[in-house]
Amino acid sequence: MCGIVGYVGTKKATPILINGLLSLEYRGYDSAGIATIENKKIIVKKDKGRVNNLYNLDGINNLNGTIGIAHTRWATHGKPSKENSHPHMDNSQNFAVVHNGIIENYRKLKDFLISKGYSFLSETDTEVIPNLIDYYFKNGVHIHEDKFLSSVKLAVGDLEGSYAIEVISPLFPDEIIVVRKNSPLVVGKANGENFVASDIPAILSYTKNFYLLDDNEFGVVSKDNIKFFDNNLKQYEKNLKNIEWDASSAEKEGFEDFMLKEIFEQPNSIRETIGSRFSLGKPCVFDDLDISKEYLSSINKIYIVACGTAMYAGLAGKTVLEKLCKIPVTVDIASEFRYRNPLIDDKTLCIYISQSGETADTIAALKLAKLNGAKTIAISNVIGSSITREADYSIYTHAGPEIAVASTKAYTSQIVLLSILAMHFAELLGSCPLNEIENLKSDILDLPSKVQTILDDTTKIQDFAKQVYTQKDMFFLGRGTDYAVALEGSLKLKEISYIHSEAYAAGELKHGPIALIENNVVVIGIITDEKLVEKSISNLQEVITRGAKTLVITNQNIPNSHFDFVINIPKTDSVISPVLSVIPLQLLAYYISKNKGLDVDKPRNLAKSVTVE
Ligand code: F6R
């Protein structure tokens, strides 16, 4: 994630840049910075903390430069700190760069640049970019008369991963060069001044006229001119678009609510979680974990500890860890775990999941395990968060900031990361045939496009939501991982629609809860495990006989006529099926809440991060 802004014109750039960053804080907010050009030199002002802190930086209010670039960061490589904040400069201070995205091959590029005499001040992947530009500026075979543009093009040619980049240089003091791949970037056109931003809201108060950059397109933006070039640096014309959004819908990129935006971001957030952790035919890579085969062979249990949605992601993770690694896994609620003297010693591995990394109970549960000699791994979405500072090892979901209180994209990314971790452990232990791991890898790589397929048609879910939003109670049933996802679906519904709901293991129904089923009660069944189809259908039959209205989410061939609504989802390995089956459940909760006219993003009584017990 992260947000970027750029300005070139006749006004002081700094206030325009900071103002733009303030409207992008929803994309990231752990550090911020700007760079402008004054007296033929790049001046950088940056620090850890929120955008507003920039106003307190020494001398920032006296900067007169009329060109500049700016960045608000959501850390991916390197903790939030002044050194890791953007903009970054090359060693000769000829180029300043801000960057959104992840450079997957940055270690290789860094080694190359070090071998050429370059040194690095930060832990970021971004810092290789200005140094590569400088390297090519001095050593490249240039393919365009604009040597600045040509050097950026040569540098970008070496990058693998995703990026939206802005570059300025005192050697070319009137131009901002921009380029993107798999990360958004727009250029805003105005009179005698032009703007750049990762997202429209940053510059919407200055212009409504935008060029939307495509992948591998370069822009050279000056005060009176905007030129576009293709990947071979051939210049061409682009269409200007007029965008009449208001500021708040622009922040949500046209979605009505952050929750809906985050649900629709899942193909991409899952891609980011997978990142470069594995590819087919190659073992999983966890540079951030120092866990050996000897250590894994010595442990006799794994605890997964978390709260709420993160704990439900842990329940899905339990299945894949046990299946692949053959180590018993217990999933526990952090607030229970911390007070019940759990049996932990140096043969216990404890995994803590927290999107925010600030949940008080989860942090306390982690400290307890450390005191008892267990190794601890934190899975978080926020680099540098409290839990990651306490844990022995931290691995990140990289799902981007989650703004809506109800967690969606963090949940799917947590399951994906737990699955990759399980494959890594199994590869170390040799506990699972390699072809099974290979099949799972292939299924994980297919998840983003399968999630997209579900998101492409939401009409059935919207219809069902319209029919049931006035209900007082609902039930979610499933077996195995379908039970884990039933719990999450039920939680989503409760928290944003205020409808009472319960999730049960489908086989448990007749041991009590079935007494609650009467005419027109809504029961949602999830059926994705081939081995359990018949049993799950029988359990649903039991509620249909008692008058229930049923919705079934399935990837199996089931007789549609039995149920009121059936939503078909793509097939995948049952251990990761919650990543797909949860999508209709998230959408259902969302549309029910909208039908009731509720504030989806800020449900009553709830906060995004629970820092008290
Ligand atoms: C539900 C939800 C919560 C969180 C829980 C843990 O949608 O968001 O249940 O999952 O409060 O939060 P983190 O993951 O930040 O520790």
PDB file of N, CA and C in Angstrom, residues 58-146:
ATOM      1  N   ASP A  58      12.072  20.449  11.357  1.00  0.00           N
ATOM      2  CA  ASP A  58      12.880  21.652  11.271  1.00  0.00           C
ATOM      3  C   ASP A  58      12.966  22.193   9.840  1.00  0.00           C
ATOM      4  N   GLY A  59      12.595  23.438   9.654  1.00  0.00           N
ATOM      5  CA  GLY A  59      12.801  24.116   8.363  1.00  0.00           C
ATOM      6  C   GLY A  59      11.795  23.760   7.286  1.00  0.00           C
ATOM      7  N   ILE A  60      10.864  22.844   7.551  1.00  0.00           N
ATOM      8  CA  ILE A  60       9.979  22.386   6.462  1.00  0.00           C
ATOM      9  C   ILE A  60       9.081  23.514   5.950  1.00  0.00           C
ATOM     10  N   ASN A  61       8.703  24.423   6.889  1.00  0.00           N
ATOM     11  CA  ASN A  61       7.782  25.481   6.479  1.00  0.00           C
ATOM     12  C   ASN A  61       8.477  26.581   5.671  1.00  0.00           C
ATOM     13  N   ASN A  62       9.819  26.553   5.653  1.00  0.00           N
ATOM     14  CA  ASN A  62      10.536  27.599   4.892  1.00  0.00           C
ATOM     15  C   ASN A  62      10.943  27.131   3.495  1.00  0.00           C
ATOM     16  N   LEU A  63      10.554  25.919   3.117  1.00  0.00           N
ATOM     17  CA  LEU A  63      10.966  25.426   1.799  1.00  0.00           C
ATOM     18  C   LEU A  63      10.176  26.143   0.696  1.00  0.00           C
ATOM     19  N   ASN A  64      10.897  26.631  -0.323  1.00  0.00           N
ATOM     20  CA  ASN A  64      10.231  27.385  -1.394  1.00  0.00           C
ATOM     21  C   ASN A  64      10.146  26.627  -2.715  1.00  0.00           C
ATOM     22  N   GLY A  65      10.704  25.419  -2.774  1.00  0.00           N
ATOM     23  CA  GLY A  65      10.739  24.648  -4.032  1.00  0.00           C
ATOM     24  C   GLY A  65       9.350  24.502  -4.635  1.00  0.00           C
ATOM     25  N   THR A  66       9.274  24.577  -5.965  1.00  0.00           N
ATOM     26  CA  THR A  66       7.971  24.508  -6.639  1.00  0.00           C
ATOM     27  C   THR A  66       7.786  23.170  -7.365  1.00  0.00           C
ATOM     28  N   ILE A  67       8.661  22.223  -7.032  1.00  0.00           N
ATOM     29  CA  ILE A  67       8.510  20.862  -7.555  1.00  0.00           C
ATOM     30  C   ILE A  67       8.773  19.928  -6.381  1.00  0.00           C
ATOM     31  N   GLY A  68       8.047  18.810  -6.302  1.00  0.00           N
ATOM     32  CA  GLY A  68       8.318  17.918  -5.169  1.00  0.00           C
ATOM     33  C   GLY A  68       7.576  16.597  -5.278  1.00  0.00           C
ATOM     34  N   ILE A  69       8.055  15.655  -4.479  1.00  0.00           N
ATOM     35  CA  ILE A  69       7.414  14.340  -4.390  1.00  0.00           C
ATOM     36  C   ILE A  69       7.219  14.014  -2.905  1.00  0.00           C
ATOM     37  N   ALA A  70       6.240  13.166  -2.607  1.00  0.00           N
ATOM     38  CA  ALA A  70       5.925  12.909  -1.197  1.00  0.00           C
ATOM     39  C   ALA A  70       5.364  11.505  -1.020  1.00  0.00           C
ATOM     40  N   HIS A  71       5.413  11.016   0.219  1.00  0.00           N
ATOM     41  CA  HIS A  71       5.061   9.620   0.464  1.00  0.00           C
ATOM     42  C   HIS A  71       4.539   9.430   1.885  1.00  0.00           C
ATOM     43  N   THR A  72       3.467   8.673   2.046  1.00  0.00           N
ATOM     44  CA  THR A  72       3.084   8.191   3.376  1.00  0.00           C
ATOM     45  C   THR A  72       3.202   6.675   3.335  1.00  0.00           C
ATOM     46  N   ARG A  73       3.870   6.130   4.368  1.00  0.00           N
ATOM     47  CA  ARG A  73       4.349   4.748   4.247  1.00  0.00           C
ATOM     48  C   ARG A  73       3.547   3.759   5.072  1.00  0.00           C
ATOM     49  N   TRP A  74       3.469   2.553   4.545  1.00  0.00           N
ATOM     50  CA  TRP A  74       2.943   1.399   5.280  1.00  0.00           C
ATOM     51  C   TRP A  74       4.041   0.355   5.111  1.00  0.00           C
ATOM     52  N   ALA A  75       4.840   0.189   6.168  1.00  0.00           N
ATOM     53  CA  ALA A  75       6.100  -0.537   6.045  1.00  0.00           C
ATOM     54  C   ALA A  75       5.935  -1.928   5.451  1.00  0.00           C
ATOM     55  N   THR A  76       6.797  -2.272   4.509  1.00  0.00           N
ATOM     56  CA  THR A  76       6.883  -3.659   4.024  1.00  0.00           C
ATOM     57  C   THR A  76       8.286  -4.204   4.249  1.00  0.00           C
ATOM     58  N   HIS A  77       9.321  -3.435   3.922  1.00  0.00           N
ATOM     59  CA  HIS A  77      10.687  -3.886   4.182  1.00  0.00           C
ATOM     60  C   HIS A  77      11.333  -2.887   5.122  1.00  0.00           C
ATOM     61  N   GLY A  78      11.610  -3.344   6.341  1.00  0.00           N
ATOM     62  CA  GLY A  78      12.224  -2.446   7.311  1.00  0.00           C
ATOM     63  C   GLY A  78      11.180  -1.775   8.165  1.00  0.00           C
ATOM     64  N   LYS A  79      11.496  -1.655   9.458  1.00  0.00           N
ATOM     65  CA  LYS A  79      10.532  -1.100  10.417  1.00  0.00           C
ATOM     66  C   LYS A  79      10.244   0.377  10.114  1.00  0.00           C
ATOM     67  N   PRO A  80       9.161   0.920  10.681  1.00  0.00           N
ATOM     68  CA  PRO A  80       8.933   2.351  10.523  1.00  0.00           C
ATOM     69  C   PRO A  80      10.039   3.136  11.235  1.00  0.00           C
ATOM     70  N   SER A  81      10.799   3.942  10.529  1.00  0.00           N
ATOM     71  CA  SER A  81      11.870   4.753  11.128  1.00  0.00           C
ATOM     72  C   SER A  81      12.176   5.874  10.143  1.00  0.00           C
ATOM     73  N   LYS A  82      12.932   6.875  10.637  1.00  0.00           N
ATOM     74  CA  LYS A  82      13.283   7.988   9.746  1.00  0.00           C
ATOM     75  C   LYS A  82      14.069   7.464   8.538  1.00  0.00           C
ATOM     76  N   GLU A  83      15.052   6.589   8.793  1.00  0.00           N
ATOM     77  CA  GLU A  83      15.919   6.094   7.708  1.00  0.00           C
ATOM     78  C   GLU A  83      15.106   5.344   6.648  1.00  0.00           C
ATOM     79  N   ASN A  84      14.106   4.596   7.110  1.00  0.00           N
ATOM     80  CA  ASN A  84      13.337   3.783   6.149  1.00  0.00           C
ATOM     81  C   ASN A  84      12.223   4.570   5.454  1.00  0.00           C
ATOM     82  N   SER A  85      11.965   5.810   5.944  1.00  0.00           N
ATOM     83  CA  SER A  85      10.898   6.609   5.318  1.00  0.00           C
ATOM     84  C   SER A  85      11.335   7.034   3.925  1.00  0.00           C
ATOM     85  N   HIS A  86      10.357   7.290   3.073  1.00  0.00           N
ATOM     86  CA  HIS A  86      10.655   7.828   1.739  1.00  0.00           C
ATOM     87  C   HIS A  86      10.572   9.348   1.846  1.00  0.00           C
ATOM     88  N   PRO A  87      11.114  10.111   0.940  1.00  0.00           N
ATOM     89  CA  PRO A  87      11.882   9.741  -0.241  1.00  0.00           C
ATOM     90  C   PRO A  87      13.271   9.193   0.092  1.00  0.00           C
ATOM     91  N   HIS A  88      13.794   8.384  -0.842  1.00  0.00           N
ATOM     92  CA  HIS A  88      15.172   7.892  -0.738  1.00  0.00           C
ATOM     93  C   HIS A  88      15.995   8.509  -1.867  1.00  0.00           C
ATOM     94  N   MET A  89      17.283   8.757  -1.544  1.00  0.00           N
ATOM     95  CA  MET A  89      18.170   9.337  -2.573  1.00  0.00           C
ATOM     96  C   MET A  89      19.286   8.366  -2.904  1.00  0.00           C
ATOM     97  N   ASP A  90      19.898   8.579  -4.068  1.00  0.00           N
ATOM     98  CA  ASP A  90      21.082   7.791  -4.417  1.00  0.00           C
ATOM     99  C   ASP A  90      22.291   8.390  -3.692  1.00  0.00           C
ATOM    100  N   ASN A  91      23.429   7.704  -3.765  1.00  0.00           N
ATOM    101  CA  ASN A  91      24.618   8.153  -3.031  1.00  0.00           C
ATOM    102  C   ASN A  91      25.093   9.546  -3.453  1.00  0.00           C
ATOM    103  N   SER A  92      24.945   9.909  -4.736  1.00  0.00           N
ATOM    104  CA  SER A  92      25.422  11.250  -5.134  1.00  0.00           C
ATOM    105  C   SER A  92      24.346  12.319  -4.988  1.00  0.00           C
ATOM    106  N   GLN A  93      23.206  11.944  -4.461  1.00  0.00           N
ATOM    107  CA  GLN A  93      22.086  12.868  -4.229  1.00  0.00           C
ATOM    108  C   GLN A  93      21.640  13.553  -5.528  1.00  0.00           C
ATOM    109  N   ASN A  94      21.681  12.778  -6.603  1.00  0.00           N
ATOM    110  CA  ASN A  94      21.211  13.293  -7.890  1.00  0.00           C
ATOM    111  C   ASN A  94      19.746  12.951  -8.137  1.00  0.00           C
ATOM    112  N   PHE A  95      19.253  11.916  -7.451  1.00  0.00           N
ATOM    113  CA  PHE A  95      17.896  11.438  -7.702  1.00  0.00           C
ATOM    114  C   PHE A  95      17.186  11.149  -6.384  1.00  0.00           C
ATOM    115  N   ALA A  96      15.926  11.598  -6.280  1.00  0.00           N
ATOM    116  CA  ALA A  96      15.104  11.253  -5.117  1.00  0.00           C
ATOM    117  C   ALA A  96      13.892  10.489  -5.628  1.00  0.00           C
ATOM    118  N   VAL A  97      13.536   9.444  -4.882  1.00  0.00           N
ATOM    119  CA  VAL A  97      12.478   8.531  -5.337  1.00  0.00           C
ATOM    120  C   VAL A  97      11.474   8.272  -4.214  1.00  0.00           C
ATOM    121  N   VAL A  98      10.179   8.253  -4.571  1.00  0.00           N
ATOM    122  CA  VAL A  98       9.181   7.638  -3.693  1.00  0.00           C
ATOM    123  C   VAL A  98       8.591   6.455  -4.454  1.00  0.00           C
ATOM    124  N   HIS A  99       8.184   5.445  -3.695  1.00  0.00           N
ATOM    125  CA  HIS A  99       7.787   4.185  -4.331  1.00  0.00           C
ATOM    126  C   HIS A  99       6.673   3.508  -3.537  1.00  0.00           C
ATOM    127  N   ASN A 100       5.651   3.051  -4.234  1.00  0.00           N
ATOM    128  CA  ASN A 100       4.640   2.147  -3.661  1.00  0.00           C
ATOM    129  C   ASN A 100       4.873   0.774  -4.245  1.00  0.00           C
ATOM    130  N   GLY A 101       4.705  -0.268  -3.445  1.00  0.00           N
ATOM    131  CA  GLY A 101       4.822  -1.620  -3.983  1.00  0.00           C
ATOM    132  C   GLY A 101       5.980  -2.353  -3.337  1.00  0.00           C
ATOM    133  N   ILE A 102       6.346  -3.472  -3.929  1.00  0.00           N
ATOM    134  CA  ILE A 102       7.423  -4.293  -3.363  1.00  0.00           C
ATOM    135  C   ILE A 102       8.375  -4.683  -4.488  1.00  0.00           C
ATOM    136  N   ILE A 103       9.669  -4.447  -4.302  1.00  0.00           N
ATOM    137  CA  ILE A 103      10.672  -4.892  -5.278  1.00  0.00           C
ATOM    138  C   ILE A 103      11.167  -6.261  -4.808  1.00  0.00           C
ATOM    139  N   GLU A 104      10.693  -7.306  -5.494  1.00  0.00           N
ATOM    140  CA  GLU A 104      10.954  -8.666  -5.000  1.00  0.00           C
ATOM    141  C   GLU A 104      12.422  -9.064  -5.119  1.00  0.00           C
ATOM    142  N   ASN A 105      13.127  -8.536  -6.130  1.00  0.00           N
ATOM    143  CA  ASN A 105      14.531  -8.942  -6.313  1.00  0.00           C
ATOM    144  C   ASN A 105      15.506  -7.898  -5.756  1.00  0.00           C
ATOM    145  N   TYR A 106      15.068  -7.132  -4.719  1.00  0.00           N
ATOM    146  CA  TYR A 106      15.919  -6.022  -4.280  1.00  0.00           C
ATOM    147  C   TYR A 106      17.245  -6.493  -3.675  1.00  0.00           C
ATOM    148  N   ARG A 107      17.252  -7.712  -3.091  1.00  0.00           N
ATOM    149  CA  ARG A 107      18.508  -8.164  -2.464  1.00  0.00           C
ATOM    150  C   ARG A 107      19.590  -8.343  -3.533  1.00  0.00           C
ATOM    151  N   LYS A 108      19.174  -8.964  -4.639  1.00  0.00           N
ATOM    152  CA  LYS A 108      20.112  -9.183  -5.750  1.00  0.00           C
ATOM    153  C   LYS A 108      20.609  -7.837  -6.299  1.00  0.00           C
ATOM    154  N   LEU A 109      19.681  -6.884  -6.450  1.00  0.00           N
ATOM    155  CA  LEU A 109      20.067  -5.574  -7.002  1.00  0.00           C
ATOM    156  C   LEU A 109      20.974  -4.825  -6.030  1.00  0.00           C
ATOM    157  N   LYS A 110      20.683  -4.994  -4.740  1.00  0.00           N
ATOM    158  CA  LYS A 110      21.496  -4.321  -3.721  1.00  0.00           C
ATOM    159  C   LYS A 110      22.928  -4.864  -3.776  1.00  0.00           C
ATOM    160  N   ASP A 111      23.042  -6.194  -3.874  1.00  0.00           N
ATOM    161  CA  ASP A 111      24.384  -6.804  -3.945  1.00  0.00           C
ATOM    162  C   ASP A 111      25.135  -6.288  -5.166  1.00  0.00           C
ATOM    163  N   PHE A 112      24.405  -6.175  -6.288  1.00  0.00           N
ATOM    164  CA  PHE A 112      25.050  -5.672  -7.506  1.00  0.00           C
ATOM    165  C   PHE A 112      25.567  -4.253  -7.273  1.00  0.00           C
ATOM    166  N   LEU A 113      24.701  -3.406  -6.682  1.00  0.00           N
ATOM    167  CA  LEU A 113      25.101  -2.004  -6.491  1.00  0.00           C
ATOM    168  C   LEU A 113      26.248  -1.895  -5.486  1.00  0.00           C
ATOM    169  N   ILE A 114      26.216  -2.743  -4.439  1.00  0.00           N
ATOM    170  CA  ILE A 114      27.314  -2.724  -3.457  1.00  0.00           C
ATOM    171  C   ILE A 114      28.625  -3.093  -4.178  1.00  0.00           C
ATOM    172  N   SER A 115      28.523  -4.072  -5.096  1.00  0.00           N
ATOM    173  CA  SER A 115      29.739  -4.478  -5.816  1.00  0.00           C
ATOM    174  C   SER A 115      30.256  -3.338  -6.708  1.00  0.00           C
ATOM    175  N   LYS A 116      29.379  -2.377  -7.011  1.00  0.00           N
ATOM    176  CA  LYS A 116      29.798  -1.226  -7.828  1.00  0.00           C
ATOM    177  C   LYS A 116      30.160  -0.030  -6.942  1.00  0.00           C
ATOM    178  N   GLY A 117      30.204  -0.263  -5.617  1.00  0.00           N
ATOM    179  CA  GLY A 117      30.666   0.799  -4.715  1.00  0.00           C
ATOM    180  C   GLY A 117      29.564   1.602  -4.050  1.00  0.00           C
ATOM    181  N   TYR A 118      28.288   1.252  -4.276  1.00  0.00           N
ATOM    182  CA  TYR A 118      27.190   2.006  -3.647  1.00  0.00           C
ATOM    183  C   TYR A 118      26.989   1.536  -2.208  1.00  0.00           C
ATOM    184  N   SER A 119      26.559   2.467  -1.335  1.00  0.00           N
ATOM    185  CA  SER A 119      26.234   2.053   0.029  1.00  0.00           C
ATOM    186  C   SER A 119      24.776   2.425   0.326  1.00  0.00           C
ATOM    187  N   PHE A 120      24.241   1.820   1.388  1.00  0.00           N
ATOM    188  CA  PHE A 120      22.810   1.962   1.674  1.00  0.00           C
ATOM    189  C   PHE A 120      22.576   2.458   3.091  1.00  0.00           C
ATOM    190  N   LEU A 121      21.574   3.326   3.238  1.00  0.00           N
ATOM    191  CA  LEU A 121      21.295   3.913   4.550  1.00  0.00           C
ATOM    192  C   LEU A 121      20.072   3.287   5.207  1.00  0.00           C
ATOM    193  N   SER A 122      19.257   2.587   4.407  1.00  0.00           N
ATOM    194  CA  SER A 122      17.993   2.080   4.960  1.00  0.00           C
ATOM    195  C   SER A 122      17.906   0.568   4.764  1.00  0.00           C
ATOM    196  N   GLU A 123      16.854  -0.010   5.387  1.00  0.00           N
ATOM    197  CA  GLU A 123      16.609  -1.454   5.196  1.00  0.00           C
ATOM    198  C   GLU A 123      15.596  -1.677   4.069  1.00  0.00           C
ATOM    199  N   THR A 124      15.234  -0.623   3.350  1.00  0.00           N
ATOM    200  CA  THR A 124      14.123  -0.760   2.397  1.00  0.00           C
ATOM    201  C   THR A 124      14.552  -1.392   1.075  1.00  0.00           C
ATOM    202  N   ASP A 125      13.543  -1.908   0.376  1.00  0.00           N
ATOM    203  CA  ASP A 125      13.763  -2.354  -0.996  1.00  0.00           C
ATOM    204  C   ASP A 125      13.884  -1.146  -1.927  1.00  0.00           C
ATOM    205  N   THR A 126      13.194  -0.047  -1.561  1.00  0.00           N
ATOM    206  CA  THR A 126      13.124   1.136  -2.432  1.00  0.00           C
ATOM    207  C   THR A 126      14.478   1.763  -2.722  1.00  0.00           C
ATOM    208  N   GLU A 127      15.378   1.725  -1.730  1.00  0.00           N
ATOM    209  CA  GLU A 127      16.633   2.483  -1.886  1.00  0.00           C
ATOM    210  C   GLU A 127      17.473   1.991  -3.070  1.00  0.00           C
ATOM    211  N   VAL A 128      17.213   0.773  -3.552  1.00  0.00           N
ATOM    212  CA  VAL A 128      17.968   0.338  -4.738  1.00  0.00           C
ATOM    213  C   VAL A 128      17.573   1.177  -5.966  1.00  0.00           C
ATOM    214  N   ILE A 129      16.347   1.725  -5.969  1.00  0.00           N
ATOM    215  CA  ILE A 129      15.876   2.383  -7.205  1.00  0.00           C
ATOM    216  C   ILE A 129      16.682   3.650  -7.526  1.00  0.00           C
ATOM    217  N   PRO A 130      16.805   4.644  -6.593  1.00  0.00           N
ATOM    218  CA  PRO A 130      17.581   5.833  -6.968  1.00  0.00           C
ATOM    219  C   PRO A 130      19.028   5.491  -7.303  1.00  0.00           C
ATOM    220  N   ASN A 131      19.583   4.484  -6.607  1.00  0.00           N
ATOM    221  CA  ASN A 131      20.985   4.128  -6.894  1.00  0.00           C
ATOM    222  C   ASN A 131      21.131   3.468  -8.261  1.00  0.00           C
ATOM    223  N   LEU A 132      20.134   2.647  -8.626  1.00  0.00           N
ATOM    224  CA  LEU A 132      20.165   2.050  -9.973  1.00  0.00           C
ATOM    225  C   LEU A 132      20.028   3.129 -11.041  1.00  0.00           C
ATOM    226  N   ILE A 133      19.148   4.122 -10.781  1.00  0.00           N
ATOM    227  CA  ILE A 133      18.981   5.213 -11.758  1.00  0.00           C
ATOM    228  C   ILE A 133      20.327   5.939 -11.921  1.00  0.00           C
ATOM    229  N   ASP A 134      20.966   6.210 -10.787  1.00  0.00           N
ATOM    230  CA  ASP A 134      22.265   6.899 -10.832  1.00  0.00           C
ATOM    231  C   ASP A 134      23.291   6.054 -11.593  1.00  0.00           C
ATOM    232  N   TYR A 135      23.257   4.738 -11.293  1.00  0.00           N
ATOM    233  CA  TYR A 135      24.218   3.843 -11.961  1.00  0.00           C
ATOM    234  C   TYR A 135      24.034   3.927 -13.486  1.00  0.00           C
ATOM    235  N   TYR A 136      22.770   3.817 -13.930  1.00  0.00           N
ATOM    236  CA  TYR A 136      22.532   3.835 -15.379  1.00  0.00           C
ATOM    237  C   TYR A 136      22.767   5.233 -15.968  1.00  0.00           C
ATOM    238  N   PHE A 137      22.481   6.262 -15.164  1.00  0.00           N
ATOM    239  CA  PHE A 137      22.728   7.632 -15.634  1.00  0.00           C
ATOM    240  C   PHE A 137      24.213   7.764 -16.012  1.00  0.00           C
ATOM    241  N   LYS A 138      25.073   7.159 -15.165  1.00  0.00           N
ATOM    242  CA  LYS A 138      26.516   7.278 -15.401  1.00  0.00           C
ATOM    243  C   LYS A 138      27.058   6.214 -16.362  1.00  0.00           C
ATOM    244  N   ASN A 139      26.437   5.035 -16.379  1.00  0.00           N
ATOM    245  CA  ASN A 139      27.025   3.917 -17.132  1.00  0.00           C
ATOM    246  C   ASN A 139      26.143   3.335 -18.218  1.00  0.00           C
ATOM    247  N   GLY A 140      24.894   3.785 -18.316  1.00  0.00           N
ATOM    248  CA  GLY A 140      23.948   3.109 -19.216  1.00  0.00           C
ATOM    249  C   GLY A 140      24.166   3.459 -20.675  1.00  0.00           C
ATOM    250  N   VAL A 141      23.680   2.561 -21.528  1.00  0.00           N
ATOM    251  CA  VAL A 141      23.639   2.861 -22.962  1.00  0.00           C
ATOM    252  C   VAL A 141      22.260   3.480 -23.188  1.00  0.00           C
ATOM    253  N   HIS A 142      22.213   4.773 -23.396  1.00  0.00           N
ATOM    254  CA  HIS A 142      20.924   5.473 -23.346  1.00  0.00           C
ATOM    255  C   HIS A 142      20.128   5.307 -24.625  1.00  0.00           C
ATOM    256  N   ILE A 143      18.807   5.139 -24.415  1.00  0.00           N
ATOM    257  CA  ILE A 143      17.966   4.839 -25.576  1.00  0.00           C
ATOM    258  C   ILE A 143      17.046   6.022 -25.897  1.00  0.00           C
ATOM    259  N   HIS A 144      17.249   7.147 -25.207  1.00  0.00           N
ATOM    260  CA  HIS A 144      16.401   8.320 -25.479  1.00  0.00           C
ATOM    261  C   HIS A 144      17.225   9.565 -25.209  1.00  0.00           C
ATOM    262  N   GLU A 145      16.880  10.642 -25.938  1.00  0.00           N
ATOM    263  CA  GLU A 145      17.683  11.866 -25.755  1.00  0.00           C
ATOM    264  C   GLU A 145      17.505  12.462 -24.359  1.00  0.00           C
ATOM    265  N   ASP A 146      16.334  12.240 -23.743  1.00  0.00           N
ATOM    266  CA  ASP A 146      16.158  12.689 -22.353  1.00  0.00           C
ATOM    267  C   ASP A 146      16.865  11.658 -21.457  1.00  0.00           C
TER     268      ASP A 146
END
